[in-house]
PDB file of C-alpha atoms in Angstrom:
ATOM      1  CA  UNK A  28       0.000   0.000   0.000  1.00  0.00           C
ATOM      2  CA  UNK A  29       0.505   3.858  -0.266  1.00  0.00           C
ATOM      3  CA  UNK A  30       2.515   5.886   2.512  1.00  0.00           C
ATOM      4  CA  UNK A  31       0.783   8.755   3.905  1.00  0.00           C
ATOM      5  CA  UNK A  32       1.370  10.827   0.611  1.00  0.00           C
ATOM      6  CA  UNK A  33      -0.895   8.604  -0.756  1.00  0.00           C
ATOM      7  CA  UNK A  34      -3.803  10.425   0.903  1.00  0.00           C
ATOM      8  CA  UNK A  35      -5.597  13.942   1.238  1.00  0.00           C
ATOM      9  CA  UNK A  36      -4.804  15.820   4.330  1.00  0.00           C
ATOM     10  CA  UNK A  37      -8.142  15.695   5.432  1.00  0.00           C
ATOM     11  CA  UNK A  38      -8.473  12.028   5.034  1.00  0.00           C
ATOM     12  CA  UNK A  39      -5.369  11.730   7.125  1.00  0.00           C
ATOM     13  CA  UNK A  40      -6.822  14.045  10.064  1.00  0.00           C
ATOM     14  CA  UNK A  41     -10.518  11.830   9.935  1.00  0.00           C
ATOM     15  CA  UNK A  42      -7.965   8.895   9.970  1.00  0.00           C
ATOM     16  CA  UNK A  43      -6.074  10.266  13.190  1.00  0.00           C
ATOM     17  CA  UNK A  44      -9.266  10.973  14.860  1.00  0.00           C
ATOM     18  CA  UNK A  45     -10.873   7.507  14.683  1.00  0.00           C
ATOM     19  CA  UNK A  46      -7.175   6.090  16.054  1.00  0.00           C
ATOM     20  CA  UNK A  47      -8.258   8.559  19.140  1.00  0.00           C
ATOM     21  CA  UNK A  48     -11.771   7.574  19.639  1.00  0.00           C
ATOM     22  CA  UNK A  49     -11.879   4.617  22.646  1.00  0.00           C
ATOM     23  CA  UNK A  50     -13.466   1.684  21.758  1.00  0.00           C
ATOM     24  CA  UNK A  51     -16.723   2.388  24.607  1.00  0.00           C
ATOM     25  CA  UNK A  52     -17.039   5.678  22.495  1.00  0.00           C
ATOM     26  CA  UNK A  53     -17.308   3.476  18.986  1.00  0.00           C
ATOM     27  CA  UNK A  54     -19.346   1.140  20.227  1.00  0.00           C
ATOM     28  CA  UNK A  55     -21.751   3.488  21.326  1.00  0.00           C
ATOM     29  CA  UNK A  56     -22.254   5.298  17.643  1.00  0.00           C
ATOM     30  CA  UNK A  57     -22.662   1.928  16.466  1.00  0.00           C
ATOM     31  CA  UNK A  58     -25.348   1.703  18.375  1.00  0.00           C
ATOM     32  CA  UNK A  59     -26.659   4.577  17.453  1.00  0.00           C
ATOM     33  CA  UNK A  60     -26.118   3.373  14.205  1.00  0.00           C
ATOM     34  CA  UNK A  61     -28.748   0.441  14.924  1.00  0.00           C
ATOM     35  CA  UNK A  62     -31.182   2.527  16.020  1.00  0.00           C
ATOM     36  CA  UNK A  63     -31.194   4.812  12.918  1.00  0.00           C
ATOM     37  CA  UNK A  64     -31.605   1.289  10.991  1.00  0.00           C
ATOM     38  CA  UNK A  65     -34.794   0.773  13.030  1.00  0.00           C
ATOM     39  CA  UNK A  66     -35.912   3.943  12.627  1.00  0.00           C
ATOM     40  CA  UNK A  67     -35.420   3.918   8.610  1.00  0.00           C
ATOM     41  CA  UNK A  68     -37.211   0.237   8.105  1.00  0.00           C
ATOM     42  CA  UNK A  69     -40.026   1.235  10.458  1.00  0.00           C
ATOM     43  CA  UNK A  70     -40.623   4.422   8.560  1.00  0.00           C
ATOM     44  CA  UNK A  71     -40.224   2.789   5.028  1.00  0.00           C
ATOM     45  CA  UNK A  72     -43.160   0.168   6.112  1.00  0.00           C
ATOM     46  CA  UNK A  73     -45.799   2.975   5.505  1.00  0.00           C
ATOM     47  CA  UNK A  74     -43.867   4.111   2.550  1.00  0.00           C
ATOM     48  CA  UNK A  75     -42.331   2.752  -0.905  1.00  0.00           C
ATOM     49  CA  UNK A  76     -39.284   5.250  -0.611  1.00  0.00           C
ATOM     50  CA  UNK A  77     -37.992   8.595   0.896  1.00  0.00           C
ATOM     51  CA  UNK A  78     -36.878  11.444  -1.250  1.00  0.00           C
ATOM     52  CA  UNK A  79     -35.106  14.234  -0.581  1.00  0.00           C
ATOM     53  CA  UNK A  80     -32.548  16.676  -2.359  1.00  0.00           C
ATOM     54  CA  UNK A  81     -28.975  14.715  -3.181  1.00  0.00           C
ATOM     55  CA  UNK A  82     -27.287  18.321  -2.305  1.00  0.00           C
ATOM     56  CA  UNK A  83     -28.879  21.311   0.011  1.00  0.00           C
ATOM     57  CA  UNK A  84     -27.631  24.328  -2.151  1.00  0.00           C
ATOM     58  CA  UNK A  85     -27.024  24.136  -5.906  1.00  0.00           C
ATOM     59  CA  UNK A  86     -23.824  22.289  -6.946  1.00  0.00           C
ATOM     60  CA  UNK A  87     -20.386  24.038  -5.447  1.00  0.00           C
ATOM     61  CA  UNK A  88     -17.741  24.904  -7.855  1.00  0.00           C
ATOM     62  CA  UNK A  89     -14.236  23.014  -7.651  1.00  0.00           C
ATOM     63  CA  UNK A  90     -12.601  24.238  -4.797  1.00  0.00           C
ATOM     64  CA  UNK A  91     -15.193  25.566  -2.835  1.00  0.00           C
ATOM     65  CA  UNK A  92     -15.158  23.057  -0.278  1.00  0.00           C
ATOM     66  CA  UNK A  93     -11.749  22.967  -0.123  1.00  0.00           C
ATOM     67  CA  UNK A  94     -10.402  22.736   3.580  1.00  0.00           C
ATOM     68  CA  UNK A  95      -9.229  26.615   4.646  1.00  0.00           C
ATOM     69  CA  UNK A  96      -5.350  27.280   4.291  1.00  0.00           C
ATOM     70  CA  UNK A  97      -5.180  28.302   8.063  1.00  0.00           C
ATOM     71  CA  UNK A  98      -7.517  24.898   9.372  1.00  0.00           C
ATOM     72  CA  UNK A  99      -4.451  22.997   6.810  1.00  0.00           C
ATOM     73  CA  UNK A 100      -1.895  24.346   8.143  1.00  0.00           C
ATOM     74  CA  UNK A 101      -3.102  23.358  11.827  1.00  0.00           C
ATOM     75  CA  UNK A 102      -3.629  19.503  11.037  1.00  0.00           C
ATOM     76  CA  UNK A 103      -0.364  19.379   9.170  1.00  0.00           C
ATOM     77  CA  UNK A 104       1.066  20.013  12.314  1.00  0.00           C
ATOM     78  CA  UNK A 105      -1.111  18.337  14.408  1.00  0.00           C
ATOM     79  CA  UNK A 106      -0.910  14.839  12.488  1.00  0.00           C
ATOM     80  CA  UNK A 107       3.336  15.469  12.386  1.00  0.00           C
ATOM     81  CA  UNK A 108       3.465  15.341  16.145  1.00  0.00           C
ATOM     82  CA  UNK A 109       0.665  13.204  16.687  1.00  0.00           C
ATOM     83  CA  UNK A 110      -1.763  15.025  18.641  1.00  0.00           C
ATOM     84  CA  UNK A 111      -4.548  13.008  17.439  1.00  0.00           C
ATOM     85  CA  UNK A 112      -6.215  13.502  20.666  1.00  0.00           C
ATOM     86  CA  UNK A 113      -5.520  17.221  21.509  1.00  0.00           C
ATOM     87  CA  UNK A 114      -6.861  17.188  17.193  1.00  0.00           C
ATOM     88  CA  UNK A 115     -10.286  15.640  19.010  1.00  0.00           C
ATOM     89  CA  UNK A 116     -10.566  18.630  21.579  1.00  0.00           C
ATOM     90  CA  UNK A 117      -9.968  21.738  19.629  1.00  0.00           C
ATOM     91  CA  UNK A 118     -13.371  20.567  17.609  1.00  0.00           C
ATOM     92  CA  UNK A 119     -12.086  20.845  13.876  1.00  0.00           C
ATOM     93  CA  UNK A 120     -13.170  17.573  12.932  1.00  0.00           C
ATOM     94  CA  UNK A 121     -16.475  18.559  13.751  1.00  0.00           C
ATOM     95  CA  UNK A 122     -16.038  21.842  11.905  1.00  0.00           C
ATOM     96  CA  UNK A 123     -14.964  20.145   9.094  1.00  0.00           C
ATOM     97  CA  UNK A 124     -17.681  17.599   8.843  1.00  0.00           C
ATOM     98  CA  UNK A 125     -20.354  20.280   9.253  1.00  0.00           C
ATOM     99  CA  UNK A 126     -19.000  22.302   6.683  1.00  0.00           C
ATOM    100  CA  UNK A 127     -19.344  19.441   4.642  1.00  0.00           C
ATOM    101  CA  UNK A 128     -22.831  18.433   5.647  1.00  0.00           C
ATOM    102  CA  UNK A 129     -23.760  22.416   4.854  1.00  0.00           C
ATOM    103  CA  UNK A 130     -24.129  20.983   0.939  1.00  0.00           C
ATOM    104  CA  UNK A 131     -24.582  17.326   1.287  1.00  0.00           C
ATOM    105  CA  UNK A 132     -26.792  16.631   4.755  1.00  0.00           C
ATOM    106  CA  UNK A 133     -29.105  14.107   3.341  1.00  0.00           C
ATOM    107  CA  UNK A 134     -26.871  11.218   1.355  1.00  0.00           C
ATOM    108  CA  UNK A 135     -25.213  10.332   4.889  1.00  0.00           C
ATOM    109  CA  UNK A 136     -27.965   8.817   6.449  1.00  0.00           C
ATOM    110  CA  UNK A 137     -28.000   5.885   3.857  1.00  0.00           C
ATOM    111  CA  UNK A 138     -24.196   5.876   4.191  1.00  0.00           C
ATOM    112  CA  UNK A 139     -24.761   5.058   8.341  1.00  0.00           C
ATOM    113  CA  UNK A 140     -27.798   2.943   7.644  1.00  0.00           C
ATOM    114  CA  UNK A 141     -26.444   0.739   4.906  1.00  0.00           C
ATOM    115  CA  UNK A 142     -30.158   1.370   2.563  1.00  0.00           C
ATOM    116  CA  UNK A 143     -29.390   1.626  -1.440  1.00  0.00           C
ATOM    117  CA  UNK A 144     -30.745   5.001  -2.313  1.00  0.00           C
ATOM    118  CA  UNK A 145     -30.418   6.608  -5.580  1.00  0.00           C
ATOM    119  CA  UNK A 146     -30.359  10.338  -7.144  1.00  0.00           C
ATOM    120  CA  UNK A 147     -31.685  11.083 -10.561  1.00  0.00           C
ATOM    121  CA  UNK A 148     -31.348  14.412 -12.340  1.00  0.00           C
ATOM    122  CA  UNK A 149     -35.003  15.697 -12.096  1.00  0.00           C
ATOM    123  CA  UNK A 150     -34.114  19.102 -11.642  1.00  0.00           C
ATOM    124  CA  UNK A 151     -31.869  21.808 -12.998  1.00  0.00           C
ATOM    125  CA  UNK A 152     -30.974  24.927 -11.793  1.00  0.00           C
ATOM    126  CA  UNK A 153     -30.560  28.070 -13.432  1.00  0.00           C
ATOM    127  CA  UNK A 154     -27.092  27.743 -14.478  1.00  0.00           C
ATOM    128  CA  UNK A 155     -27.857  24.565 -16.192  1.00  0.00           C
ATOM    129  CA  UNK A 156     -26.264  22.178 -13.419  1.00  0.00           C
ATOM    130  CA  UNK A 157     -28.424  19.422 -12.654  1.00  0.00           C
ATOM    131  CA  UNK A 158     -29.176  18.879  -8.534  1.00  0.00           C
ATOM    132  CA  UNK A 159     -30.522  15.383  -8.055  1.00  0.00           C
ATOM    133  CA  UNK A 160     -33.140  14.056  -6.419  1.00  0.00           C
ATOM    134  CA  UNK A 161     -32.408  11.479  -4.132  1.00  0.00           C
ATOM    135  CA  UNK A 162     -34.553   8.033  -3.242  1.00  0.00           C
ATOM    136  CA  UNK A 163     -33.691   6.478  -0.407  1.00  0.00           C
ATOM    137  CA  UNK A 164     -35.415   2.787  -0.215  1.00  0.00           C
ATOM    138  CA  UNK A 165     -35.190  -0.079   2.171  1.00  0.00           C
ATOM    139  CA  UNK A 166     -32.856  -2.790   2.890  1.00  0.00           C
ATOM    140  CA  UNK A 167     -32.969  -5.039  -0.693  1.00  0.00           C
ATOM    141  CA  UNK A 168     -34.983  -2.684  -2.267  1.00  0.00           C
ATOM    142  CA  UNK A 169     -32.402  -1.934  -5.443  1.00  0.00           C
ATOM    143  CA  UNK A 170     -34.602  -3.443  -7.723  1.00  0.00           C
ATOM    144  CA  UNK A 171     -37.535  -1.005  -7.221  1.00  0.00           C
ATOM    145  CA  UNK A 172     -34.774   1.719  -6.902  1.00  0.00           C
ATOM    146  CA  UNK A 173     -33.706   0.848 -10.131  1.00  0.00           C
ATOM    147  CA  UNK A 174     -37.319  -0.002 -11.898  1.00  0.00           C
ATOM    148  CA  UNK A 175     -38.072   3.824 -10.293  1.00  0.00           C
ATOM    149  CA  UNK A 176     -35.122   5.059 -12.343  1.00  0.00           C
ATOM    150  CA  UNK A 177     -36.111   3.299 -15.439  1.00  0.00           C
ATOM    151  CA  UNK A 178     -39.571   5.611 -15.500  1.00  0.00           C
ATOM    152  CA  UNK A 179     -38.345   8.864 -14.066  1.00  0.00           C
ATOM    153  CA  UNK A 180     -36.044   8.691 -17.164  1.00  0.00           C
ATOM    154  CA  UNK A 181     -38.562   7.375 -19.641  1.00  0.00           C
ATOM    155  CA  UNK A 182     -40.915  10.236 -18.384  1.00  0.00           C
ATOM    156  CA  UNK A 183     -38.577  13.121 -18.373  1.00  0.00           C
ATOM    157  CA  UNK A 184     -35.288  12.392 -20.586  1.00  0.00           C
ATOM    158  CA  UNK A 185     -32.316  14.003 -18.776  1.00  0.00           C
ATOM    159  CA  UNK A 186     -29.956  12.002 -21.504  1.00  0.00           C
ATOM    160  CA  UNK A 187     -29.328  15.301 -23.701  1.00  0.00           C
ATOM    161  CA  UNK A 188     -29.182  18.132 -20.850  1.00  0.00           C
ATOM    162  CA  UNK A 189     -25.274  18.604 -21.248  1.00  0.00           C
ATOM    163  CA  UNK A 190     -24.648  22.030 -19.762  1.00  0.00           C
ATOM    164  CA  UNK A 191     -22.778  24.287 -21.772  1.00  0.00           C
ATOM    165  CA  UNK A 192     -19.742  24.674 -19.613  1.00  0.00           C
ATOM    166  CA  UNK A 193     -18.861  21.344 -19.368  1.00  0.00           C
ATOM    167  CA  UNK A 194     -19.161  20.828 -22.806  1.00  0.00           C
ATOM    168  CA  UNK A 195     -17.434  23.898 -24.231  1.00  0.00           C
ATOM    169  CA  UNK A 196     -15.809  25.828 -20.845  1.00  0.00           C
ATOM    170  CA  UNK A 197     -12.408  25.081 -22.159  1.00  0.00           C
ATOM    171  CA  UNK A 198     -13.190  26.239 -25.542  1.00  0.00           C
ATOM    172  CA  UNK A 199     -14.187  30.060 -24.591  1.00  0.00           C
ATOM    173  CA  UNK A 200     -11.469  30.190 -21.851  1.00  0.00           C
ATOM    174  CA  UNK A 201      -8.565  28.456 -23.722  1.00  0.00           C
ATOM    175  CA  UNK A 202      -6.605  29.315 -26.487  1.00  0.00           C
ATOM    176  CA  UNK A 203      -6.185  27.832 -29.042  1.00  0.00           C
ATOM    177  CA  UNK A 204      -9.188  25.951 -28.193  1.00  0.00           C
ATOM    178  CA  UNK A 205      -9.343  22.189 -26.462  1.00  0.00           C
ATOM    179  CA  UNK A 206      -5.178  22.785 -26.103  1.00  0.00           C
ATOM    180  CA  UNK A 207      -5.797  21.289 -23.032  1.00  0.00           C
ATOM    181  CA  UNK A 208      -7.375  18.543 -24.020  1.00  0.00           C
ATOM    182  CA  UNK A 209      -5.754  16.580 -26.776  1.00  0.00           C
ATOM    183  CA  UNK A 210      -7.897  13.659 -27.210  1.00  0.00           C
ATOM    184  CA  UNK A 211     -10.892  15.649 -28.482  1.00  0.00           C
ATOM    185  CA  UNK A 212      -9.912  15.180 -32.080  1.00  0.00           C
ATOM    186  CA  UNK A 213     -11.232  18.422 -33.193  1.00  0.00           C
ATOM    187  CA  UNK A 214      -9.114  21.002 -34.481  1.00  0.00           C
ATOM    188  CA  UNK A 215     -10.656  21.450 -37.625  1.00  0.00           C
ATOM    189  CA  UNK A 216     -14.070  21.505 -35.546  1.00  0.00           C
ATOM    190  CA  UNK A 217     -12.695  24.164 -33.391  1.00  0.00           C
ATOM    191  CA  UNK A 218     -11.454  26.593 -35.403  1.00  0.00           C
ATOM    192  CA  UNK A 219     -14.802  28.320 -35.676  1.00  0.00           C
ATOM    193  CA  UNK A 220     -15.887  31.426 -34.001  1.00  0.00           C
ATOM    194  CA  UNK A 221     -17.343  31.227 -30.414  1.00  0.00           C
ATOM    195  CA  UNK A 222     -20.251  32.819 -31.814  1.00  0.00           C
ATOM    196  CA  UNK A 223     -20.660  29.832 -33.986  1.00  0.00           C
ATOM    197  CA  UNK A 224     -20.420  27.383 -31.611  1.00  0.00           C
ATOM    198  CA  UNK A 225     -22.682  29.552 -29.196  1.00  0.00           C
ATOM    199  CA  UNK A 226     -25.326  29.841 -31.782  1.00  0.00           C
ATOM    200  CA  UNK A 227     -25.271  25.488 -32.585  1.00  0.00           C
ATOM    201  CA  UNK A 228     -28.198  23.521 -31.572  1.00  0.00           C
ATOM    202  CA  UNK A 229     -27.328  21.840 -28.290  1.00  0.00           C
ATOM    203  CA  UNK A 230     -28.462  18.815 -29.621  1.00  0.00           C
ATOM    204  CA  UNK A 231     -25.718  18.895 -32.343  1.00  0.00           C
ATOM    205  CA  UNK A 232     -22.660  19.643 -30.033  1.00  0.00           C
ATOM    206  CA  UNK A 233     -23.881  16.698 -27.588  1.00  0.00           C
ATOM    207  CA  UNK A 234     -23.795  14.490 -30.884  1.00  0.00           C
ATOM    208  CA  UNK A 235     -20.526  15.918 -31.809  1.00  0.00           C
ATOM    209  CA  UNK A 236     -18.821  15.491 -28.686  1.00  0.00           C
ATOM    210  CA  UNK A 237     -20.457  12.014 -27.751  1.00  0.00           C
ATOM    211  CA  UNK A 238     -19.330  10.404 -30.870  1.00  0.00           C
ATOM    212  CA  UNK A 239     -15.722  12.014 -30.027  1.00  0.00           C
ATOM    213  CA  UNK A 240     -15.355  10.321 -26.469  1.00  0.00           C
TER     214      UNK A 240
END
């Protein structure tokens, strides 16, 4: 396996953290654990699934949930002298983890429970980014998860809402155009005008750039 460098920092610190935590105090959020299980199957006897948003706030942008230089910084030093313990008391973890749950607080509870759940583009928001819809069902229930999927997507076709930026970002902020990205083979393709590809059906650059890949 991998040293240390192998991993992100703040996979290290979560790592150091649950080396600190005593076994009573594990044992006691597993059963916690149980009792969320309970909770889940009794609730999903009066009901086929629960949904919920996959994210709480439209979809970040790279880098926005990137641990703060100053919080870095602290854990580097922390995890060199192996304070994993005096890392449990100042209460970063638990900074860190609700920072995180700030955009995602509804996928972990199928993550502690062990449930399948699923999330489906149903909406999109205004930028064109799609924020799923999640379906949490009971234990064994993939196959209606998956026979739920099948008609969302039969009754409202996400297969050609591509946004625009993901297709063409490095286009309009790179040039000359796709230099970054060699194995597009589209130079020809790409020596047109922004305008021109700005003013293409978006149904023609998905085909373009599907048959590409």
């Amino acid at each position: 396996g991998c040293g240390d460098e192998g991993f992100e920092l703040d996979t290290l610190a979560i790592a150091a953290f649950g080396r600190a935590t005593p076994a009573h105090e594990y044992v006691k959020c597993q059963t916690r654990w149980q009792q969320y299980m309970i909770a889940m199957d009794t609730f999903l006897e009066k009901y086929d699934f629960w949904l919920t948003p996959a994210l709480a706030m439209p979809p970040a942008g790279i880098g926005a949930m990137a641990t703060p230089p100053w919080q870095q910084a602290a854990l580097k030093m922390l995890l060199k002298v192996g304070g994993e313990k005096l890392l449990m008391k100042t209460g970063m973890i638990e900074q860190m983890a609700m920072e995180n749950f700030k955009y995602m607080p509804f996928t972990q509870f199928a993550n502690v429970t062990g449930v399948p759940a699923m999330s489906v583009p149903l909406h999109w928001c205004q930028n064109g980014l799609p924020l799923g819809s999640q379906f949490v069902g009971g234990h064994g229930d993939e196959g209606k998860l998956l026979a739920l999927a099948a008609q969302l997507e039969a009754a409202a076709p996400w297969f050609d809402k591509v946004p625009m930026q993901c297709l063409f970002g490095a286009y309009l902020k790179v040039r000359p155009p796709f230099r970054a990205y060699p194995q597009y083979r589209v130079s020809g393709f790409c020596r047109a005008k922004r305008r021109r590809i700005q003013n293409m059906p978006l149904s023609f650059l998905c085909a373009v750039v599907t048959s590409l890949a």
